[in-house]
One Martini backbone bead per residue (centre of mass of N, CA, C, O) as a GRO file, in nm:
protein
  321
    1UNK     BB    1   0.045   0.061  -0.013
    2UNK     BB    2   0.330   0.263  -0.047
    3UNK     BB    3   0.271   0.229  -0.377
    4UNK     BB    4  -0.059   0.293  -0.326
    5UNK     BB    5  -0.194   0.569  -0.186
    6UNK     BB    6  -0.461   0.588  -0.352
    7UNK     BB    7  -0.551   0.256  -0.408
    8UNK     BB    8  -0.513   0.104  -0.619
    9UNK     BB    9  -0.681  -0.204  -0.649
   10UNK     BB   10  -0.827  -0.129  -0.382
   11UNK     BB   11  -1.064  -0.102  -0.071
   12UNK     BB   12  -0.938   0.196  -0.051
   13UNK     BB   13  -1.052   0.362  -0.328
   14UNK     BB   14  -1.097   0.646  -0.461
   15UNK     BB   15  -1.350   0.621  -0.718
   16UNK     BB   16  -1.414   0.989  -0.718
   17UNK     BB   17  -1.098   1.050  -0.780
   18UNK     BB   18  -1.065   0.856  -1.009
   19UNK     BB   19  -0.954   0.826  -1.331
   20UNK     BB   20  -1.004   0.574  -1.563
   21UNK     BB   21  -0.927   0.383  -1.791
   22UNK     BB   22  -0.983   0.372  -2.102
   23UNK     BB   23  -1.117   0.149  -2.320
   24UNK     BB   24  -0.910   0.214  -2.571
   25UNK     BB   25  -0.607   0.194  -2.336
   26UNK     BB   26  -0.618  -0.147  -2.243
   27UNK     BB   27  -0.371  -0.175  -2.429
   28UNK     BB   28  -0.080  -0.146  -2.426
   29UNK     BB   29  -0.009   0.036  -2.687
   30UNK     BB   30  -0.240   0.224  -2.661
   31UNK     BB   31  -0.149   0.327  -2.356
   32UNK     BB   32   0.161   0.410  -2.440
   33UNK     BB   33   0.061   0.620  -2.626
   34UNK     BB   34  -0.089   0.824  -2.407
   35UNK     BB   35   0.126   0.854  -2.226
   36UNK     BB   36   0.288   0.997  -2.413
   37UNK     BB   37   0.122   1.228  -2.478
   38UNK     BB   38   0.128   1.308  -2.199
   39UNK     BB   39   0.401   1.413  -2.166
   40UNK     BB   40   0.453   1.587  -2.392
   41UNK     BB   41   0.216   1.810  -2.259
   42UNK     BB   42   0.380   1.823  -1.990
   43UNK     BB   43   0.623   1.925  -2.072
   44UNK     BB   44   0.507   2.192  -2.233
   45UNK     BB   45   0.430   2.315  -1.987
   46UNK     BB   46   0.722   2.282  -1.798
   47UNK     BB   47   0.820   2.515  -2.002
   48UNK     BB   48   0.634   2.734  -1.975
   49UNK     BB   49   0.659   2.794  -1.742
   50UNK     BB   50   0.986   2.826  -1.677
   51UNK     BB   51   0.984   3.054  -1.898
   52UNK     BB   52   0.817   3.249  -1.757
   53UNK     BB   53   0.996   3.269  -1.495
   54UNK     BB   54   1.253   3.350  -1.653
   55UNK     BB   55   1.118   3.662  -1.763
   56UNK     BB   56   1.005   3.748  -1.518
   57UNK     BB   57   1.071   4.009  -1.295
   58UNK     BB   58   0.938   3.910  -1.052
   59UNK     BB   59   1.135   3.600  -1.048
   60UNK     BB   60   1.402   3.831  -1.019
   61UNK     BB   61   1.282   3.938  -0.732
   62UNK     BB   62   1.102   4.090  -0.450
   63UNK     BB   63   0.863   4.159  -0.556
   64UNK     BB   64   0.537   4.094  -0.603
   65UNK     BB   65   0.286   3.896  -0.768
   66UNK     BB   66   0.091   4.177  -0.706
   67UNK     BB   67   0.242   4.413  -0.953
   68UNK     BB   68   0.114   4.352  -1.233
   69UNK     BB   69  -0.183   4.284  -1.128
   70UNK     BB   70  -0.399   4.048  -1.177
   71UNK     BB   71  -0.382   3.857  -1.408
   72UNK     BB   72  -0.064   3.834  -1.346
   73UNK     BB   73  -0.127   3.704  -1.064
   74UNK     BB   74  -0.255   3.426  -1.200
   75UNK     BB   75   0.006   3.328  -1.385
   76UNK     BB   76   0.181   3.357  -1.107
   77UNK     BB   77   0.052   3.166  -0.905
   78UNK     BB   78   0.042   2.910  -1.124
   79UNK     BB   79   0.361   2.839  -1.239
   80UNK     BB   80   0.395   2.611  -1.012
   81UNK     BB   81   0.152   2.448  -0.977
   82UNK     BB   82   0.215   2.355  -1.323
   83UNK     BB   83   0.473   2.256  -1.290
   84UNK     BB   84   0.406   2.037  -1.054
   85UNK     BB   85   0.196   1.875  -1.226
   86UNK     BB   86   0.427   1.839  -1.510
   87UNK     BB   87   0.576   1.650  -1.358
   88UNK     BB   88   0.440   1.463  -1.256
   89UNK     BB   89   0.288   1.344  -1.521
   90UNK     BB   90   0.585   1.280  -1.621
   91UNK     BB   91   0.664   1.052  -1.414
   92UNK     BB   92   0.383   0.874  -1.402
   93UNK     BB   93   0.405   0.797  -1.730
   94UNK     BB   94   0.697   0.674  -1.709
   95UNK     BB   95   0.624   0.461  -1.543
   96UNK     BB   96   0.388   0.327  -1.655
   97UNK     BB   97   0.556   0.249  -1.937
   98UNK     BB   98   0.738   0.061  -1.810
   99UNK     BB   99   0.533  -0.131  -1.676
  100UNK     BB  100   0.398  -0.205  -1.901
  101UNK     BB  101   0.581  -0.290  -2.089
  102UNK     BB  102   0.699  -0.498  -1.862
  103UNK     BB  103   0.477  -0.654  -1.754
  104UNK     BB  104   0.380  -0.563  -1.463
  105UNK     BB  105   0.180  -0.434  -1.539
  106UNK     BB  106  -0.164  -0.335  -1.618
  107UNK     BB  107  -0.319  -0.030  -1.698
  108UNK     BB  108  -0.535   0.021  -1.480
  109UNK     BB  109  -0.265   0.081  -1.263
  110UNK     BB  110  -0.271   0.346  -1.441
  111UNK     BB  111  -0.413   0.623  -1.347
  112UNK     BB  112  -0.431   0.897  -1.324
  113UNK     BB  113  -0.337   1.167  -1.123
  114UNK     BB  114  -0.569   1.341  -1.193
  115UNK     BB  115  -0.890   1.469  -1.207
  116UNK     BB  116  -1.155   1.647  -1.325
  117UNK     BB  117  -1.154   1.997  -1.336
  118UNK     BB  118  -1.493   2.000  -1.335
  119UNK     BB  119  -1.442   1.960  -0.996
  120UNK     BB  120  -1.387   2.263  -0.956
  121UNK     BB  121  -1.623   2.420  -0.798
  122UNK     BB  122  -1.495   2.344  -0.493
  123UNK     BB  123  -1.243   2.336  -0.270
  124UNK     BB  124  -1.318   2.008  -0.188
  125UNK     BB  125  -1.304   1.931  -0.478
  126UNK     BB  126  -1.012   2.070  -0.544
  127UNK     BB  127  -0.864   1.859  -0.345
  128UNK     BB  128  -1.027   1.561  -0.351
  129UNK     BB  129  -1.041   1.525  -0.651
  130UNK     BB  130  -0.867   1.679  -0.874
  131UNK     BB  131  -0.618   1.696  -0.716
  132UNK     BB  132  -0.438   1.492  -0.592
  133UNK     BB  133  -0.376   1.177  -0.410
  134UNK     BB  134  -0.110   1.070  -0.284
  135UNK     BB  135  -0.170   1.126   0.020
  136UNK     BB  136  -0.508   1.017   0.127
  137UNK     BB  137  -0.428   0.757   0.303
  138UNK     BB  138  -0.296   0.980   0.532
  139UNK     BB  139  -0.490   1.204   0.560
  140UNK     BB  140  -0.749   1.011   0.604
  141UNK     BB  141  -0.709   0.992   0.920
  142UNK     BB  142  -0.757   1.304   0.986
  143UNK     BB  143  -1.009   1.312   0.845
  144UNK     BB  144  -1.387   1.293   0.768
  145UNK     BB  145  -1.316   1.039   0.606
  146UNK     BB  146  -1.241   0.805   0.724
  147UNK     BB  147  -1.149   0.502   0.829
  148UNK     BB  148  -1.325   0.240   1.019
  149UNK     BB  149  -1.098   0.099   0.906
  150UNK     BB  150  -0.881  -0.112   0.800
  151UNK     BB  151  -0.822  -0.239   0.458
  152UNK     BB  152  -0.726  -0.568   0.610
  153UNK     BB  153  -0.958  -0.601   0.791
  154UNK     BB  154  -1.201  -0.826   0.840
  155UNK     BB  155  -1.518  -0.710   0.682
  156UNK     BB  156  -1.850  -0.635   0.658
  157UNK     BB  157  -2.180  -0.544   0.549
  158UNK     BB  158  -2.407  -0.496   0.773
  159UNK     BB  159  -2.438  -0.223   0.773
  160UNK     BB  160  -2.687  -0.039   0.722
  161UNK     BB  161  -2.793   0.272   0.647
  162UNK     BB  162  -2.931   0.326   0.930
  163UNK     BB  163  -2.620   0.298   1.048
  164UNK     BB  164  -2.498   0.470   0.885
  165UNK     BB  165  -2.616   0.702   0.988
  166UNK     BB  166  -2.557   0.662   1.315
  167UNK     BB  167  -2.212   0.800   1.198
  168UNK     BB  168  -2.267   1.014   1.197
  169UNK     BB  169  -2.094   1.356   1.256
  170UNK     BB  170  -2.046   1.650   1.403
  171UNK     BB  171  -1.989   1.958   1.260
  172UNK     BB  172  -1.758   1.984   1.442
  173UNK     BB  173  -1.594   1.705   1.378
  174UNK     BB  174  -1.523   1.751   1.102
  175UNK     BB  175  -1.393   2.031   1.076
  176UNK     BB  176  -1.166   1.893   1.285
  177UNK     BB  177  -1.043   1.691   1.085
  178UNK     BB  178  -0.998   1.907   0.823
  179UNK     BB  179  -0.789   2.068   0.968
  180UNK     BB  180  -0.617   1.821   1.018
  181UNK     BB  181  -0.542   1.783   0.744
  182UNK     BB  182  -0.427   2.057   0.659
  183UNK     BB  183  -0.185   2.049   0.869
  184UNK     BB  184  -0.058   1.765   0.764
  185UNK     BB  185   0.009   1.944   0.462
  186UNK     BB  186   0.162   2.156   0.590
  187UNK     BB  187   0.411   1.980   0.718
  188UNK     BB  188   0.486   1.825   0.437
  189UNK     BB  189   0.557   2.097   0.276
  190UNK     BB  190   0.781   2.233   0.476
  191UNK     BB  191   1.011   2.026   0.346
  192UNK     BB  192   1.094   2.238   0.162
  193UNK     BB  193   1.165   2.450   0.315
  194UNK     BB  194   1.383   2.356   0.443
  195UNK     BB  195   1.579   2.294   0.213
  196UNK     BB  196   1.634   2.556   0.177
  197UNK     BB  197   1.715   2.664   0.441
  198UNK     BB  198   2.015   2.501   0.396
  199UNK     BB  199   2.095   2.611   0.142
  200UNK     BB  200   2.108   2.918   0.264
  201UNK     BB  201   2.278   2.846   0.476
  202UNK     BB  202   2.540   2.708   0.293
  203UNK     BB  203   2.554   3.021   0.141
  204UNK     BB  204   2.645   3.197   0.398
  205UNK     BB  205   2.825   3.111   0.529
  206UNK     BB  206   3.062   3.133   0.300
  207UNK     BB  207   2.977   3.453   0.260
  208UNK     BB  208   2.942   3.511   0.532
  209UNK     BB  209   3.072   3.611   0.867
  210UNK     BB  210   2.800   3.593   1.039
  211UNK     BB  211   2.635   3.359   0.905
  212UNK     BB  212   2.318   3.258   1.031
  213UNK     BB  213   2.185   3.562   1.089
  214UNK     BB  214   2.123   3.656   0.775
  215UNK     BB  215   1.924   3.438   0.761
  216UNK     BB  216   1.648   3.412   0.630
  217UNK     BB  217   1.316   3.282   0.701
  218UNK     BB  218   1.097   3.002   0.537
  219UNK     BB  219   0.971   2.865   0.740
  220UNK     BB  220   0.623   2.838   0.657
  221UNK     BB  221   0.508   2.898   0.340
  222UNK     BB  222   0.354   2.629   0.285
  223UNK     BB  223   0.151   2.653   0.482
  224UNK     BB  224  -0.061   2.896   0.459
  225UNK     BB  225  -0.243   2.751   0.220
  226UNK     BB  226  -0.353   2.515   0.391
  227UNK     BB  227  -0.471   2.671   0.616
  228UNK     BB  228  -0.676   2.840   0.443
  229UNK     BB  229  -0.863   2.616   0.328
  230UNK     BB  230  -1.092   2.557   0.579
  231UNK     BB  231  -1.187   2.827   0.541
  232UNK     BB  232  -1.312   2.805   0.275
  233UNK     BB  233  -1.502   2.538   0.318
  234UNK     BB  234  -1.635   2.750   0.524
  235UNK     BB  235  -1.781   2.958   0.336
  236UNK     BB  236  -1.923   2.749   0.124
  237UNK     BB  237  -2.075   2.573   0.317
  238UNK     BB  238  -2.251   2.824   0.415
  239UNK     BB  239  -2.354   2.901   0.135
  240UNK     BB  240  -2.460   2.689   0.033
  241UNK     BB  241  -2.708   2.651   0.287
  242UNK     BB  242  -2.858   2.896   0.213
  243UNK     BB  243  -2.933   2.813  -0.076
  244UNK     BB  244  -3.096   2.562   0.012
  245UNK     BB  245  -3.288   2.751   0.213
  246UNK     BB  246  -3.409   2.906  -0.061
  247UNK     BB  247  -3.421   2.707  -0.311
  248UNK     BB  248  -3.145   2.626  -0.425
  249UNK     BB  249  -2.967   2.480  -0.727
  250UNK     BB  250  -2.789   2.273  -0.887
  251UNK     BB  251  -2.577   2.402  -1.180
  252UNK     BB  252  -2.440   2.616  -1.417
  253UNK     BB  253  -2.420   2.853  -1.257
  254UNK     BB  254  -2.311   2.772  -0.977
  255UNK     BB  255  -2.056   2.633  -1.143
  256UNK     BB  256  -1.958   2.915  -1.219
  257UNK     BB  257  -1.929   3.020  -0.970
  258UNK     BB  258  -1.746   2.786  -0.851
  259UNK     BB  259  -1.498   2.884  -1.040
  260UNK     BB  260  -1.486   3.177  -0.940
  261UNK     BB  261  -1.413   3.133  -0.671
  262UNK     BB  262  -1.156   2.913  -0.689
  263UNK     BB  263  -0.977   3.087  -0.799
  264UNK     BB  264  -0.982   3.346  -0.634
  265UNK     BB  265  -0.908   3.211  -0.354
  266UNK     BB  266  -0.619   3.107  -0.470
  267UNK     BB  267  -0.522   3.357  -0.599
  268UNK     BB  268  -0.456   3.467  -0.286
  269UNK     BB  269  -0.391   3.240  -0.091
  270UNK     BB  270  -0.102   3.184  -0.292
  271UNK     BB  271   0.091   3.451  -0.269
  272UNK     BB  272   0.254   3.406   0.011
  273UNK     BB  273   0.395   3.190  -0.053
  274UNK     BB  274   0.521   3.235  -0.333
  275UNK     BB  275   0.680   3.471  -0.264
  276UNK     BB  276   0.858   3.335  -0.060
  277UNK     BB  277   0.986   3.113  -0.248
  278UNK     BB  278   1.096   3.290  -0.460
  279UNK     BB  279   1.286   3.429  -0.261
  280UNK     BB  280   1.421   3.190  -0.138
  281UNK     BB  281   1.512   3.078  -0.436
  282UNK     BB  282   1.725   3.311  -0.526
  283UNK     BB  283   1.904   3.270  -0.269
  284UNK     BB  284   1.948   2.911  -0.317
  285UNK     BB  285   1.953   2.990  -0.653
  286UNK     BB  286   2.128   3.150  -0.829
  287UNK     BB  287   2.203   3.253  -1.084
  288UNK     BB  288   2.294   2.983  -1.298
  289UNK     BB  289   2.123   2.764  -1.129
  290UNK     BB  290   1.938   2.502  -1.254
  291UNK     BB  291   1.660   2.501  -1.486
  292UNK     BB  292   1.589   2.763  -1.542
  293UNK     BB  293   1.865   2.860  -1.746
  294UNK     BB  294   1.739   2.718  -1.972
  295UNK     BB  295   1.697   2.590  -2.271
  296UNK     BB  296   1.428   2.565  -2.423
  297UNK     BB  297   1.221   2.394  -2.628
  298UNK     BB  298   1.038   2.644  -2.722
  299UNK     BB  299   1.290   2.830  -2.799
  300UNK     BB  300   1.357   2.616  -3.042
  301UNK     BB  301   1.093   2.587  -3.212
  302UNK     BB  302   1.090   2.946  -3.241
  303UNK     BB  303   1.346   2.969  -3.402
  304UNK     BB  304   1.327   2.759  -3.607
  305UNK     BB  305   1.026   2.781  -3.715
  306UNK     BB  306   1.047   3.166  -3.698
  307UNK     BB  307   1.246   3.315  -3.571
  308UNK     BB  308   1.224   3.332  -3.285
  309UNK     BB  309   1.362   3.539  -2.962
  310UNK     BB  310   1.099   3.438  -2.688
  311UNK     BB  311   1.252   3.567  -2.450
  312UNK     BB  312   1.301   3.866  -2.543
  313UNK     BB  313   1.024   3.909  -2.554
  314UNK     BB  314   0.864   3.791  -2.306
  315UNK     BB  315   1.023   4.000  -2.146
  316UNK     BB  316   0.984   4.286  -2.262
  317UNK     BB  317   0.673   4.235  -2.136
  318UNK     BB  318   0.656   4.214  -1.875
  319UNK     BB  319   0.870   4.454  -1.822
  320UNK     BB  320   0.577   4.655  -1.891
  321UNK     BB  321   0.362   4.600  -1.651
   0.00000   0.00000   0.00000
């Protein structure tokens, strides 16, 4: 289980956040061919956002992610988002492919790593349906929807709905239990955090004398984004239930409410995080180190096939804004 966190082909797999392999790409060749596309295009996806980030000068900068506008504060805050979404999903193909093509697993056991953009109309959905499951079955151990035995322990379907009734809990009992998940991913996104710290440590002690006092502290930045989110599913879960007692349905007006709610909610909520971690990364990987200074293959398609040299145009438009 500790190879399979999301359960995929397990007794407690998330069905409901989990899209299965299409039927079409069942057999081993036409899955291979997917999972191919797939990395492809979320390659030039994490082409595209490290382009990004390395021409905009807010990530060359200490200026803050919201100095250019909310427009271009939504691309810069999605920048690092979209870049880690396209790294899992090139990872998670490659592992993919080499396990189908070895004949290790079946196709099936490799179904998409997030789910559905669509289920992205609430914080609660786009957070356990949408985004990565990677973490789920440690975190449901402390959220609102824990599994109430192991998977692994023999136990029957014995209780009927009305059992099932009688298991709900307490509207109190249940956002105490999603405080404590969002908490204790907020504890493990924070090993990043420390990861800079000690490489700030290590490049101070070399180059200043006064030591590891002059070096700013970053652990913490990237909890504030997650210890956020209880926030915002109470205030959506409020926002429903008055709806509710309205006599309001969901409809499609409603979910386009609700994707204009997570878009704006998260456009804000990941401002200080950003800042934080773009500014403490400046400072721990120095221009000229890293992955960012490297020319992108879009950079290499758009000089060779238009004769563009696409790095100094979209500096200079965005030094601009």
């Amino acid at each position: 289980m500790s190879n399979s966190p999301r359960g995929v082909q397990w007794s407690f797999q998330a069905e409901r956040s989990i899209i299965p392999v299409d039927a079409r790409h069942r057999s081993r060749t036409s899955f291979i061919a997917s999972r191919l596309r797939w990395f492809l295009s979320n390659y030039l996806l994490m082409e595209a956002a490290t382009l990004y980030m390395r021409c905009n000068p807010v990530f060359l900068s200490k200026a803050s992610v919201t100095s250019q506008g909310y427009i271009l504060q939504c691309f810069n805050v999605a920048a690092i988002p979209c870049q880690l979404a396209a790294v899992l999903t090139c990872i998670h193909s490659a592992l993919a492919i080499l396990a189908v093509g070895a004949g290790l697993d079946e196709p099936q056991a490799w179904p998409q790593p997030f789910g559905h953009w669509r289920n992205a109309y609430t914080i609660r959905k786009f957070r356990g349906k949408t985004w990565h499951q990677f973490a789920r079955h440690d975190l449901t151990l402390f959220g609102p929807h824990r599994p109430k035995r192991n998977p692994w322990d023999p136990g029957g379907t014995e209780d009927s709905s009305a059992g099932k009734q009688e298991e709900r809990e307490p509207w109190a009992t249940k956002y105490r239990r999603l405080c404590h998940t969002f908490i204790c991913s907020a504890f493990m996104h924070c090993c990043g955090d420390v990861v800079l710290q000690f490489r700030e440590w290590a490049d101070f002690s070399s180059t200043s004398a006064s030591g590891m006092m002059d070096v700013p502290n970053v652990i913490g930045y990237s909890a504030v984004y997650f210890l956020l989110q209880p926030v915002g599913v109470l205030v959506e879960d409020a926002v429903a239930e008055v709806g509710r007692r309205m006599g309001l349905k969901e409809g499609t007006w409603t979910r386009i409410v609700g994707y204009a709610w997570v878009w704006v909610f998260t456009s804000f909520s990941l401002v200080f995080t950003v800042d934080g971690l773009k500014n403490a990364a400046q400072i721990a990987y120095p221009t000229g180190e890293g992955m960012g200074i490297r020319t992108t293959l879009i950079e290499v398609i758009a000089n060779r096939a238009l004769g563009i040299q696409l790095a100094p145009v979209l500096s200079s438009w965005l030094s601009s804004m």
